[in-house]
Each structure stands twice: as structure tokens, then as C-alpha cells.
Amino acid sequence: MTENYILSRVERSTGIFELNRPRALNSLNPEMIDIIDNHLKQWAADDTVTQVIVYSNSEKGFCAGGDVRFAREVVINGTPELADKFFAIEYNMNGDLAHFPKPYIAIIDGVAMGGGLGISAHGSHRVITENAFAAMPEMAIGYIPDVGLPYMLQRMVGERGVASPALALFLVLTGWRLSPADMMWSGLATHFVPHAHIAKFHEQVITDGIDAAVERFASEIPEKSKLAELFDDIEATFNFASWAEIEAALAEHPNRDFVAIVREHIENSSPSAIVAATELMAAAAKCGDIRQELALETALGEVIRREPDFAEGIRAVLVDKCRNPHFSPATFAEVDPGKYRAILKPLTP
Ligand code: QUE
């Protein structure tokens, strides 16, 4: 029997995706991605649907990411092409979502990581509560930042009013866990609604539309962003197109507390993933459309999923949950960025 991992329906003029896979923290499997993409196509063309809303029906969180346990299994069983197919379909859906022509509202009332940001961050309204947090944690599993976030993160302006490629790179390389205040400040989130008002907010979105609901329920976030305090240090050390340059900048950076934070965050990360991600972000900066950037992820993802760190990282983080990965190569000095550059170059505008 197949379970309804996404409950989709139309209420009044609102298309609804209710994420319903609580045991896996709503992580997205191929079936869920198909449901989202098919409905987006249908609802984009249907004049009776004026907006779309996505939310989780579980207290546990919004969405933890893609179904990478599945991806690991097919890779170690010698059929990585099944993972290729899964990710290609997911990334295509992320592109469709980024170009969706109507208001798309995500209510994030808990964790949103990786693929969970891929089904929320590209929409017009990213509504968070004080329970929200977000991260791009792929470095820990020997993978690359994906689902269009390398493109989106570099272009969001947030409360600063100006995009920061350095901030985007810092976020994907460190896997920084963004607090609600960090999400608002960075631009990952667009509106804050206290958890206590979310049910009423949700109801009003459906009865009166997103603008009226935001007008009534959105408020100032009470906390301050820690990320904002690190911003000058981030700009001074992450505004580079290669990991070697970032390492050199970190080595000389006067604020050693900041450098210690960075080192602590990348301690259990795959050196190959960090180098590949830095190359991907530099290439993503040159893209004029998210679909071009998704093509970079597709190509680089196929290569990196076949490297040992992918299966090993998922084993350590999600299967054995022991956080003692044995990455290979184990040091940055042994990783050749040229290998990743060669994959990206022909596809980079
Ligand atoms: C990196 C990832 C994922 C991750 C952790 C990482 C990811 C993902 C999950 C996850 C978490 C909890 C679950 C689950 C999956 O964690 O993609 O099923 O219950 O889905 O460091 O990319």
C-alpha cells in the first residue's frame, strides 16, 4: 500500500501541499517530488487556483531534506543511476517552483534543511515562526549544496538590502544553523508570524488571500541575528572563488574567535565536498537563471555521489548516527579542485 506522503487538495482557490511523512521528518522521496511537480504544473495553468501553500502537519518540523538514505542504498548497490534520476527530477521541480507564476507560500514552523529549502525558499512567501530553523548540511554527508540554493542564497538581499555571495558561501560550507532572526536578516525568510497565530494565519490565507493574512499577522521578530554580527568577518574571509583562497584568508584573519567558529563547523565535513561546493558556488554566481545553475548541480552531483564520501557521510550522520566519518581524501591538500572545475566549466555561462 502506498501512503499519502503529501496530502494535496484545493481549498477555495488555494492549492495545498500538506507534508505527511513525519517518521522521516518529511524528507522527500521520488513519489513526493512527483506529486509536487505534477500539481505545480496543473495549478500554474488553472485560473481557479490563485495561490499555493505548503506546510507540515507534524510538530517535528517542516522538511529535513531529500531522501538521501535511499540515494546511499542505490549507490552502494551499484545502481547510482537510480539516484541520478531521483535528483534530476527533484532539481527540475525546484526550477519549476522558482518560476511558479503565482504566490507560493511556505509555512516553516520547524526544521527546514536541504531539499526542504528547495520546496520553500524559491517561493514568494517564506513565513517562519520562532520554532523555525534552517541549514544546508550537505558538507557533513560528502555532498554538494543543491536544490537551487546555491543560486538563491547568492541573490537574496534580506534586511541588508544587498546580496552577499560571501554569506551564501559561508552558509553552505559551514552548514550554519540559521535561527529565525538569521533567516529574516539573511532573506531566507520573508515574514515572521508567531507560532501562536499560525493556525489563524493559515485560515486567513485561504479565506482572504496571502496579502490580507500577512497584513494582519506578520510582526517584527523579537530576537537579534547572530549571523548579522558575523557579517563583516564573513565578508573578509569568504569572498573568494576557491577554497585555497578562503583558507589563506582565514589563516591571516585577525578575529581568531570567528576563525575558530568556522573551523569548528567544518571539522566533520568532507574536504572533497567543501572544495567541490566552493567551485560550484563560484560557477553559480555566473548563472543568469536558476535552471542553468541546477544543471551544474545535476552534473556535479552525479560525480560526487560516486565518490566514497557520499555513502560514508550518510552512513555516519543518518544510518549509524555516530558522526565519525572516515572521509577520503582526509585533507584539503589532497583534493584537486581541477577535477570539479572541469565538470562545471563547459556548463558555466
Ligand atoms: C545532510 C543532508 C540531510 C540530512 C543531514 C545532513 C538530508 C536529510 C536528512 C534527514 C534528517 C532526518 C530524517 C531524515 C533525513 O538529514 O538530506 O529522514 O529523519 O534528508 O547532514 O542532506
PDB file of N, CA and C in Angstrom, residues 91 94 114 117-118 121-122 136 138-139 144-156 164-165 167-169 171-172 188 276-287 289-290 293-294 296-298 300:
ATOM      1  N   TYR A  91      15.593  18.375  -8.913  1.00  0.00           N
ATOM      2  CA  TYR A  91      16.137  19.674  -9.303  1.00  0.00           C
ATOM      3  C   TYR A  91      15.259  20.342 -10.360  1.00  0.00           C
ATOM      4  N   ASN A  94      12.525  21.951  -8.540  1.00  0.00           N
ATOM      5  CA  ASN A  94      12.969  23.194  -7.905  1.00  0.00           C
ATOM      6  C   ASN A  94      12.953  24.353  -8.913  1.00  0.00           C
ATOM      7  N   GLY A 114      18.268  21.514   3.413  1.00  0.00           N
ATOM      8  CA  GLY A 114      18.486  20.983   2.067  1.00  0.00           C
ATOM      9  C   GLY A 114      17.227  21.025   1.213  1.00  0.00           C
ATOM     10  N   LEU A 117      14.416  23.287   1.961  1.00  0.00           N
ATOM     11  CA  LEU A 117      14.530  24.672   1.492  1.00  0.00           C
ATOM     12  C   LEU A 117      14.220  24.739   0.000  1.00  0.00           C
ATOM     13  N   GLY A 118      14.522  23.650  -0.709  1.00  0.00           N
ATOM     14  CA  GLY A 118      14.224  23.593  -2.139  1.00  0.00           C
ATOM     15  C   GLY A 118      12.740  23.677  -2.443  1.00  0.00           C
ATOM     16  N   ALA A 121      12.164  27.904  -0.254  1.00  0.00           N
ATOM     17  CA  ALA A 121      12.921  29.153  -0.431  1.00  0.00           C
ATOM     18  C   ALA A 121      12.706  29.817  -1.788  1.00  0.00           C
ATOM     19  N   HIS A 122      12.292  29.040  -2.800  1.00  0.00           N
ATOM     20  CA  HIS A 122      12.087  29.639  -4.126  1.00  0.00           C
ATOM     21  C   HIS A 122      10.714  30.285  -4.279  1.00  0.00           C
ATOM     22  N   MET A 136      21.909  24.263   5.400  1.00  0.00           N
ATOM     23  CA  MET A 136      22.351  23.469   4.252  1.00  0.00           C
ATOM     24  C   MET A 136      23.461  22.566   4.794  1.00  0.00           C
ATOM     25  N   GLU A 138      24.952  19.726   3.754  1.00  0.00           N
ATOM     26  CA  GLU A 138      25.475  18.688   2.859  1.00  0.00           C
ATOM     27  C   GLU A 138      26.963  18.372   3.052  1.00  0.00           C
ATOM     28  N   MET A 139      27.735  19.331   3.566  1.00  0.00           N
ATOM     29  CA  MET A 139      29.172  19.062   3.727  1.00  0.00           C
ATOM     30  C   MET A 139      29.425  17.883   4.669  1.00  0.00           C
ATOM     31  N   ILE A 144      27.011  18.039  -2.161  1.00  0.00           N
ATOM     32  CA  ILE A 144      27.128  19.448  -2.549  1.00  0.00           C
ATOM     33  C   ILE A 144      25.845  20.174  -2.165  1.00  0.00           C
ATOM     34  N   PRO A 145      25.930  21.477  -1.946  1.00  0.00           N
ATOM     35  CA  PRO A 145      24.706  22.258  -1.742  1.00  0.00           C
ATOM     36  C   PRO A 145      23.903  22.190  -3.044  1.00  0.00           C
ATOM     37  N   ASP A 146      22.600  22.020  -2.920  1.00  0.00           N
ATOM     38  CA  ASP A 146      21.834  21.747  -4.136  1.00  0.00           C
ATOM     39  C   ASP A 146      20.439  22.371  -4.071  1.00  0.00           C
ATOM     40  N   VAL A 147      19.495  21.795  -4.812  1.00  0.00           N
ATOM     41  CA  VAL A 147      18.088  22.236  -4.910  1.00  0.00           C
ATOM     42  C   VAL A 147      17.928  23.728  -5.238  1.00  0.00           C
ATOM     43  N   GLY A 148      18.915  24.276  -5.973  1.00  0.00           N
ATOM     44  CA  GLY A 148      18.822  25.669  -6.402  1.00  0.00           C
ATOM     45  C   GLY A 148      19.245  26.681  -5.352  1.00  0.00           C
ATOM     46  N   LEU A 149      19.610  26.206  -4.157  1.00  0.00           N
ATOM     47  CA  LEU A 149      20.002  27.153  -3.099  1.00  0.00           C
ATOM     48  C   LEU A 149      21.323  27.857  -3.405  1.00  0.00           C
ATOM     49  N   PRO A 150      22.283  27.202  -4.103  1.00  0.00           N
ATOM     50  CA  PRO A 150      23.496  27.948  -4.462  1.00  0.00           C
ATOM     51  C   PRO A 150      23.165  29.197  -5.277  1.00  0.00           C
ATOM     52  N   TYR A 151      22.154  29.115  -6.099  1.00  0.00           N
ATOM     53  CA  TYR A 151      21.714  30.284  -6.883  1.00  0.00           C
ATOM     54  C   TYR A 151      20.970  31.280  -6.000  1.00  0.00           C
ATOM     55  N   MET A 152      19.990  30.775  -5.272  1.00  0.00           N
ATOM     56  CA  MET A 152      19.099  31.644  -4.489  1.00  0.00           C
ATOM     57  C   MET A 152      19.847  32.363  -3.363  1.00  0.00           C
ATOM     58  N   LEU A 153      20.677  31.635  -2.626  1.00  0.00           N
ATOM     59  CA  LEU A 153      21.366  32.233  -1.465  1.00  0.00           C
ATOM     60  C   LEU A 153      22.274  33.394  -1.868  1.00  0.00           C
ATOM     61  N   GLN A 154      22.848  33.289  -3.055  1.00  0.00           N
ATOM     62  CA  GLN A 154      23.754  34.353  -3.504  1.00  0.00           C
ATOM     63  C   GLN A 154      23.020  35.617  -3.922  1.00  0.00           C
ATOM     64  N   ARG A 155      21.728  35.478  -4.160  1.00  0.00           N
ATOM     65  CA  ARG A 155      20.967  36.615  -4.700  1.00  0.00           C
ATOM     66  C   ARG A 155      19.980  37.228  -3.723  1.00  0.00           C
ATOM     67  N   MET A 156      19.711  36.562  -2.628  1.00  0.00           N
ATOM     68  CA  MET A 156      18.760  37.123  -1.651  1.00  0.00           C
ATOM     69  C   MET A 156      19.401  38.343  -0.975  1.00  0.00           C
ATOM     70  N   SER A 164      24.918  38.983  -0.916  1.00  0.00           N
ATOM     71  CA  SER A 164      26.279  38.693  -0.462  1.00  0.00           C
ATOM     72  C   SER A 164      26.690  37.277  -0.833  1.00  0.00           C
ATOM     73  N   PRO A 165      27.442  37.126  -1.923  1.00  0.00           N
ATOM     74  CA  PRO A 165      27.957  35.799  -2.278  1.00  0.00           C
ATOM     75  C   PRO A 165      28.820  35.198  -1.156  1.00  0.00           C
ATOM     76  N   LEU A 167      28.383  35.555   2.101  1.00  0.00           N
ATOM     77  CA  LEU A 167      27.446  34.998   3.089  1.00  0.00           C
ATOM     78  C   LEU A 167      26.896  33.657   2.607  1.00  0.00           C
ATOM     79  N   ALA A 168      26.519  33.602   1.332  1.00  0.00           N
ATOM     80  CA  ALA A 168      25.984  32.353   0.769  1.00  0.00           C
ATOM     81  C   ALA A 168      27.013  31.229   0.900  1.00  0.00           C
ATOM     82  N   LEU A 169      28.259  31.544   0.588  1.00  0.00           N
ATOM     83  CA  LEU A 169      29.318  30.532   0.656  1.00  0.00           C
ATOM     84  C   LEU A 169      29.550  30.087   2.102  1.00  0.00           C
ATOM     85  N   LEU A 171      27.373  30.050   4.467  1.00  0.00           N
ATOM     86  CA  LEU A 171      26.238  29.215   4.896  1.00  0.00           C
ATOM     87  C   LEU A 171      26.363  27.786   4.385  1.00  0.00           C
ATOM     88  N   VAL A 172      26.724  27.620   3.125  1.00  0.00           N
ATOM     89  CA  VAL A 172      26.779  26.249   2.586  1.00  0.00           C
ATOM     90  C   VAL A 172      28.019  25.493   3.049  1.00  0.00           C
ATOM     91  N   LEU A 188      16.369  34.590   3.743  1.00  0.00           N
ATOM     92  CA  LEU A 188      15.837  33.247   3.512  1.00  0.00           C
ATOM     93  C   LEU A 188      14.341  33.219   3.845  1.00  0.00           C
ATOM     94  N   ALA A 276      34.497  21.051  -3.708  1.00  0.00           N
ATOM     95  CA  ALA A 276      33.518  20.987  -4.805  1.00  0.00           C
ATOM     96  C   ALA A 276      32.445  22.061  -4.632  1.00  0.00           C
ATOM     97  N   ALA A 277      31.994  22.258  -3.398  1.00  0.00           N
ATOM     98  CA  ALA A 277      30.949  23.257  -3.134  1.00  0.00           C
ATOM     99  C   ALA A 277      31.453  24.664  -3.443  1.00  0.00           C
ATOM    100  N   THR A 278      32.691  24.953  -3.089  1.00  0.00           N
ATOM    101  CA  THR A 278      33.255  26.276  -3.372  1.00  0.00           C
ATOM    102  C   THR A 278      33.305  26.518  -4.875  1.00  0.00           C
ATOM    103  N   GLU A 279      33.715  25.499  -5.625  1.00  0.00           N
ATOM    104  CA  GLU A 279      33.750  25.616  -7.092  1.00  0.00           C
ATOM    105  C   GLU A 279      32.348  25.812  -7.657  1.00  0.00           C
ATOM    106  N   LEU A 280      31.401  25.065  -7.116  1.00  0.00           N
ATOM    107  CA  LEU A 280      30.007  25.178  -7.581  1.00  0.00           C
ATOM    108  C   LEU A 280      29.459  26.582  -7.333  1.00  0.00           C
ATOM    109  N   MET A 281      29.734  27.129  -6.164  1.00  0.00           N
ATOM    110  CA  MET A 281      29.215  28.464  -5.825  1.00  0.00           C
ATOM    111  C   MET A 281      29.806  29.531  -6.748  1.00  0.00           C
ATOM    112  N   ALA A 282      31.095  29.381  -7.081  1.00  0.00           N
ATOM    113  CA  ALA A 282      31.722  30.349  -7.999  1.00  0.00           C
ATOM    114  C   ALA A 282      31.068  30.271  -9.372  1.00  0.00           C
ATOM    115  N   ALA A 283      30.778  29.059  -9.832  1.00  0.00           N
ATOM    116  CA  ALA A 283      30.121  28.891 -11.136  1.00  0.00           C
ATOM    117  C   ALA A 283      28.676  29.393 -11.076  1.00  0.00           C
ATOM    118  N   ALA A 284      28.018  29.130  -9.955  1.00  0.00           N
ATOM    119  CA  ALA A 284      26.613  29.542  -9.790  1.00  0.00           C
ATOM    120  C   ALA A 284      26.467  31.058  -9.867  1.00  0.00           C
ATOM    121  N   ALA A 285      27.503  31.784  -9.434  1.00  0.00           N
ATOM    122  CA  ALA A 285      27.469  33.252  -9.458  1.00  0.00           C
ATOM    123  C   ALA A 285      27.335  33.772 -10.881  1.00  0.00           C
ATOM    124  N   LYS A 286      27.781  32.983 -11.851  1.00  0.00           N
ATOM    125  CA  LYS A 286      27.770  33.432 -13.249  1.00  0.00           C
ATOM    126  C   LYS A 286      26.477  33.096 -13.977  1.00  0.00           C
ATOM    127  N   CYS A 287      25.596  32.358 -13.323  1.00  0.00           N
ATOM    128  CA  CYS A 287      24.369  31.923 -13.997  1.00  0.00           C
ATOM    129  C   CYS A 287      23.334  33.051 -14.022  1.00  0.00           C
ATOM    130  N   ASP A 289      20.087  32.321 -14.779  1.00  0.00           N
ATOM    131  CA  ASP A 289      18.792  31.718 -14.461  1.00  0.00           C
ATOM    132  C   ASP A 289      19.045  30.501 -13.584  1.00  0.00           C
ATOM    133  N   ILE A 290      18.102  30.236 -12.708  1.00  0.00           N
ATOM    134  CA  ILE A 290      18.278  29.119 -11.779  1.00  0.00           C
ATOM    135  C   ILE A 290      18.409  27.783 -12.511  1.00  0.00           C
ATOM    136  N   GLU A 293      21.896  26.988 -13.223  1.00  0.00           N
ATOM    137  CA  GLU A 293      22.600  26.582 -12.006  1.00  0.00           C
ATOM    138  C   GLU A 293      22.217  25.149 -11.620  1.00  0.00           C
ATOM    139  N   LEU A 294      20.956  24.794 -11.776  1.00  0.00           N
ATOM    140  CA  LEU A 294      20.521  23.429 -11.461  1.00  0.00           C
ATOM    141  C   LEU A 294      21.218  22.410 -12.370  1.00  0.00           C
ATOM    142  N   LEU A 296      24.263  22.677 -13.326  1.00  0.00           N
ATOM    143  CA  LEU A 296      25.590  22.492 -12.716  1.00  0.00           C
ATOM    144  C   LEU A 296      25.515  21.472 -11.585  1.00  0.00           C
ATOM    145  N   GLU A 297      24.497  21.625 -10.730  1.00  0.00           N
ATOM    146  CA  GLU A 297      24.307  20.678  -9.618  1.00  0.00           C
ATOM    147  C   GLU A 297      24.093  19.257 -10.133  1.00  0.00           C
ATOM    148  N   THR A 298      23.305  19.151 -11.188  1.00  0.00           N
ATOM    149  CA  THR A 298      22.997  17.830 -11.743  1.00  0.00           C
ATOM    150  C   THR A 298      24.283  17.131 -12.174  1.00  0.00           C
ATOM    151  N   LEU A 300      27.526  17.934 -11.386  1.00  0.00           N
ATOM    152  CA  LEU A 300      28.486  17.744 -10.297  1.00  0.00           C
ATOM    153  C   LEU A 300      27.975  16.691  -9.308  1.00  0.00           C
TER     154      LEU A 300
END
